[in-house]
Coordinates of C-alpha atoms in Angstrom, one line a residue:
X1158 CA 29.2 11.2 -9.6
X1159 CA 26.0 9.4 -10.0
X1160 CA 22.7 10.9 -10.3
X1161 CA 20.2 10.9 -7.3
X1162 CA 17.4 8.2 -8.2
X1163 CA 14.0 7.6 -6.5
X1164 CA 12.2 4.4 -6.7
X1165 CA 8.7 3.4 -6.7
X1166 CA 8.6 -0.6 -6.1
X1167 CA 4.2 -0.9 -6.3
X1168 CA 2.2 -4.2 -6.6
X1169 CA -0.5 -4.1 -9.0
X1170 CA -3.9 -3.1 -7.6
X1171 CA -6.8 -3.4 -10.0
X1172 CA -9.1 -2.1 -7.7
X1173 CA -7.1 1.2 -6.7
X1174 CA -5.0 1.5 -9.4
X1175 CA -7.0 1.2 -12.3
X1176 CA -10.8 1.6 -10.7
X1177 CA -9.8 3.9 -8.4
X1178 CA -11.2 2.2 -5.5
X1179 CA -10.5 4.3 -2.0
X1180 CA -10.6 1.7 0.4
X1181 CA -6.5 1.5 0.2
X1182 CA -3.6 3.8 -1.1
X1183 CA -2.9 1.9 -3.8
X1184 CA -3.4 4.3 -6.6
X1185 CA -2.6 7.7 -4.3
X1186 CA 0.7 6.3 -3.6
X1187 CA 1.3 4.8 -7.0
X1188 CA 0.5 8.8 -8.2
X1189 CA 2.9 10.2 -5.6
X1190 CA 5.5 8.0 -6.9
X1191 CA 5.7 8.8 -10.1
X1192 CA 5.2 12.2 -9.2
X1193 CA 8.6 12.0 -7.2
X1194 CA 10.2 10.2 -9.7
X1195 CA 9.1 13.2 -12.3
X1196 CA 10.8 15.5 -9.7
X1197 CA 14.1 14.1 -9.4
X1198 CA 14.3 13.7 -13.3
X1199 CA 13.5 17.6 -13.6
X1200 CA 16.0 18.4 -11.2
X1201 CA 19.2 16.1 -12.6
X1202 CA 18.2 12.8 -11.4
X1203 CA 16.2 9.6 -12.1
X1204 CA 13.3 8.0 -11.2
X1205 CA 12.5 4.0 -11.5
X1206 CA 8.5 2.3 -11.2
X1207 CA 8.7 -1.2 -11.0
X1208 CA 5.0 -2.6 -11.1
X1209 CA 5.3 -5.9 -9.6
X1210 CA 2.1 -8.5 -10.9
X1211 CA 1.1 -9.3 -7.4
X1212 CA -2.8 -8.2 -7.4
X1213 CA -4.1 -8.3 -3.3
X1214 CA -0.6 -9.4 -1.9
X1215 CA -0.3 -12.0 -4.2
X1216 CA -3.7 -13.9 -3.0
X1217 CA -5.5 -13.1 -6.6
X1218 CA -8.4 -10.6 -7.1
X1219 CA -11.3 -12.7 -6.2
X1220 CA -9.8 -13.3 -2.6
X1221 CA -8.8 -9.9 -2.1
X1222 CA -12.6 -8.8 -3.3
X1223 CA -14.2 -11.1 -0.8
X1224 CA -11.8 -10.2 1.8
X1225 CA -13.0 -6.5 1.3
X1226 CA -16.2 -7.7 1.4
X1227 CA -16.3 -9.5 4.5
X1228 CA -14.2 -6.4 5.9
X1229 CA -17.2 -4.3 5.4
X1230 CA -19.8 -6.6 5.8
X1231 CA -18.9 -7.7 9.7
X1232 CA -20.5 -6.8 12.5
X1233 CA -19.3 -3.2 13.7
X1234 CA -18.0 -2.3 10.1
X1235 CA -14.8 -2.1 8.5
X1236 CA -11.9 -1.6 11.4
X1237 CA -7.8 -1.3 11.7
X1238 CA -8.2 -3.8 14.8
X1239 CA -9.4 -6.2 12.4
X1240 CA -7.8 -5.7 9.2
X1241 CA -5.3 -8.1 8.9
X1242 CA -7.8 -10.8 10.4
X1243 CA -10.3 -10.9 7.8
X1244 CA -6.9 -11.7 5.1
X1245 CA -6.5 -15.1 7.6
X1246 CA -9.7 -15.7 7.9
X1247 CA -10.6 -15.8 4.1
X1248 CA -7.0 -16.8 2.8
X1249 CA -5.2 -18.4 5.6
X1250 CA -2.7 -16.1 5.1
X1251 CA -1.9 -12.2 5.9
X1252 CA 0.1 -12.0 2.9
X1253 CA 1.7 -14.5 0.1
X1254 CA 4.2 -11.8 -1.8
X1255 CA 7.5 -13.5 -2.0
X1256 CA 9.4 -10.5 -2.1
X1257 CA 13.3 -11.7 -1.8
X1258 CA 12.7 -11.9 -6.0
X1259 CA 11.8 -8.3 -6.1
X1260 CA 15.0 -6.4 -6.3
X1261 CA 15.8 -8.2 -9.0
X1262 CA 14.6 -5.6 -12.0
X1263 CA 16.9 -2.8 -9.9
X1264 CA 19.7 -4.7 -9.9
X1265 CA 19.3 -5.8 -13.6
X1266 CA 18.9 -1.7 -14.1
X1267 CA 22.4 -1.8 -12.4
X1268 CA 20.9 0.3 -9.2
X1269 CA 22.8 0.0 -6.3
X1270 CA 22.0 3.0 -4.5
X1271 CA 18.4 4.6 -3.8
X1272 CA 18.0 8.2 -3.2
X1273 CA 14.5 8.0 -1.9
X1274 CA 12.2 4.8 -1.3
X1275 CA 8.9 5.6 -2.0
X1276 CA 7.4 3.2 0.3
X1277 CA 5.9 2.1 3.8
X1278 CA 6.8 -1.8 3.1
X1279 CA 8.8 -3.3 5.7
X1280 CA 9.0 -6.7 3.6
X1281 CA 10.0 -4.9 0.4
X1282 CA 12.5 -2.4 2.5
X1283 CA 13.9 -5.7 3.9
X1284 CA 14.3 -7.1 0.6
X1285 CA 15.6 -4.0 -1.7
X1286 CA 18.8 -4.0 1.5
X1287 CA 18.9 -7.7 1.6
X1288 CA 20.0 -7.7 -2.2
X1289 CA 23.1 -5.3 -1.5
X1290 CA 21.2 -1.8 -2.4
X1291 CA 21.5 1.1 0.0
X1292 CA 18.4 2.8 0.7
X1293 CA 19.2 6.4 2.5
X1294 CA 15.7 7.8 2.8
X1295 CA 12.6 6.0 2.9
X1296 CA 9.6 8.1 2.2
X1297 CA 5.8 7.1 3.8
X1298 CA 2.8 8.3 1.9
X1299 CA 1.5 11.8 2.7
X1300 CA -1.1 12.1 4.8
X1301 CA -3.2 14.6 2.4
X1302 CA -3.2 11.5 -0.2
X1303 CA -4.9 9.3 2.3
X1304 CA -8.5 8.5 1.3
X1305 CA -10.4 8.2 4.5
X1306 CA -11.5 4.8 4.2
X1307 CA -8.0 4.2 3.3
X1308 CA -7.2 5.1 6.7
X1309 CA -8.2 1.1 8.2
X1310 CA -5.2 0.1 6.2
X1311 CA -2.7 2.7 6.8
X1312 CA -3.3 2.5 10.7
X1313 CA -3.2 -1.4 10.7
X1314 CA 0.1 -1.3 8.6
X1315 CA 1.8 0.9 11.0
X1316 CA 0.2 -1.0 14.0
X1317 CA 2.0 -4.4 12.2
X1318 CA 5.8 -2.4 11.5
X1319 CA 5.5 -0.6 8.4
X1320 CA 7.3 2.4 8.5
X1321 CA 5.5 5.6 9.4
X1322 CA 8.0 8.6 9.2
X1323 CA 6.1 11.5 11.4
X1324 CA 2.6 9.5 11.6
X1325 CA 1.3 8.5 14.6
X1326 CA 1.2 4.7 15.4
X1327 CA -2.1 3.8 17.3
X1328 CA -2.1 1.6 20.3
X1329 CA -4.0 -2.0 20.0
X1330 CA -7.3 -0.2 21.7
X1331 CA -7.1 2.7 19.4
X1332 CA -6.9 0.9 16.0
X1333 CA -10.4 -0.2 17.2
X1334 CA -11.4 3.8 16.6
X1335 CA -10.4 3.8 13.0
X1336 CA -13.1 2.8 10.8
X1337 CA -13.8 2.9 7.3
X1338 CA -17.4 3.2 5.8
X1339 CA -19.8 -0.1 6.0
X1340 CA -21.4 -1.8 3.2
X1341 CA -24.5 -0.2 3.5
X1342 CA -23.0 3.3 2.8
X1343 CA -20.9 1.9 -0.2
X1344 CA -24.1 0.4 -1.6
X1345 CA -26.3 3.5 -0.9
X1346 CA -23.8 5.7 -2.7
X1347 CA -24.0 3.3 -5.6
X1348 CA -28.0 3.2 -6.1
X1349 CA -27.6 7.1 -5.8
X1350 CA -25.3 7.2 -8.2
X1351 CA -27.1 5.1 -10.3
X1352 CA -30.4 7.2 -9.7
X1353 CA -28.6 10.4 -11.0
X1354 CA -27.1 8.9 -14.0
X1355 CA -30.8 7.3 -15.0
X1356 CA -32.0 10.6 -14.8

């Protein structure tokens, strides 16, 4: 009998992971992997992280910082209509992972079945099956972890295919309603901040 495992496949964020940055769920869903990983080990199974090198979908950190930027920074603020726009407009590209590689540490690990896929990836869902590994229960991110500027990515993802369990998919005309916080509140926040620690 083999043991049930849970896998976390998760490509490196910097800003989320490390800074703890809220304007993706980088770093919350990182946490709830591991966490669910922990679980299964506790109650007789295992639990696999594989942390992929692939800061801002492969695109580098500078890109993906100036992509955030300009997300923030255009007219109307930061919105899920036009989340995946600002990525072409900056990179020429939505996304440059290359993910058929990315099974390859689970397979090396001699996985061939997955329990629970802690993950919302349609590309790295794709990729985990298209390397001969059953997946029998894919698992979104909860919506309690969600920060709330975070919520511009989630709704775009789901918009674009990425799976969304029980959420709520948004029509085209309602992405436009989900809106993260503009610049001018981020930098506000920041000369508080500053203020209070001077102090």
């Amino acid at each position: 009998t083999s043991r049930p495992l849970v896998v976390r496949v998760h490509d490196e964020c910097n800003g989320s992971d490390v800074f703890g940055s809220d304007i993706c769920t980088c770093r919350p869903y990182l946490l709830h992997g591991i966490e669910e990983c922990v679980r299964a080990a506790q109650a007789g199974g295992a639990g696999v992280i594989v942390y992929n090198r692939k800061e801002g979908r492969a695109l580098g950190e500078v890109t993906k910082f100036m992509v955030y930027n300009a997300r923030k920074r255009q007219a109307g603020g930061d919105s899920a209509q036009n989340y995946f726009k600002r990525t072409r407009q900056i990179a020429g590209v939505e996304d440059m992972r290359f993910q058929e590689l990315m099974p390859d540490p689970l397979l090396w690990l001699g996985v061939r079945k997955i329990d629970r896929f802690i993950s919302m990836s349609d590309m790295k869902y794709d990729a985990v099956v298209g390397a001969g590994i059953e997946i029998v229960t894919r698992v979104d991110i909860p919506e309690e972890l969600i920060p709330a500027d975070a919520k511009v990515e989630i709704d775009a993802k789901m918009y674009a295919g990425y799976y969304a369990g029980d959420k709520q998919v948004k029509s085209w005309e309602e992405l436009n309603q989900t809106v993260g916080r503009k610049a001018a509140d981020d930098e506000a926040a920041a000369a508080a901040a500053a203020a209070k620690a001077a102090a």
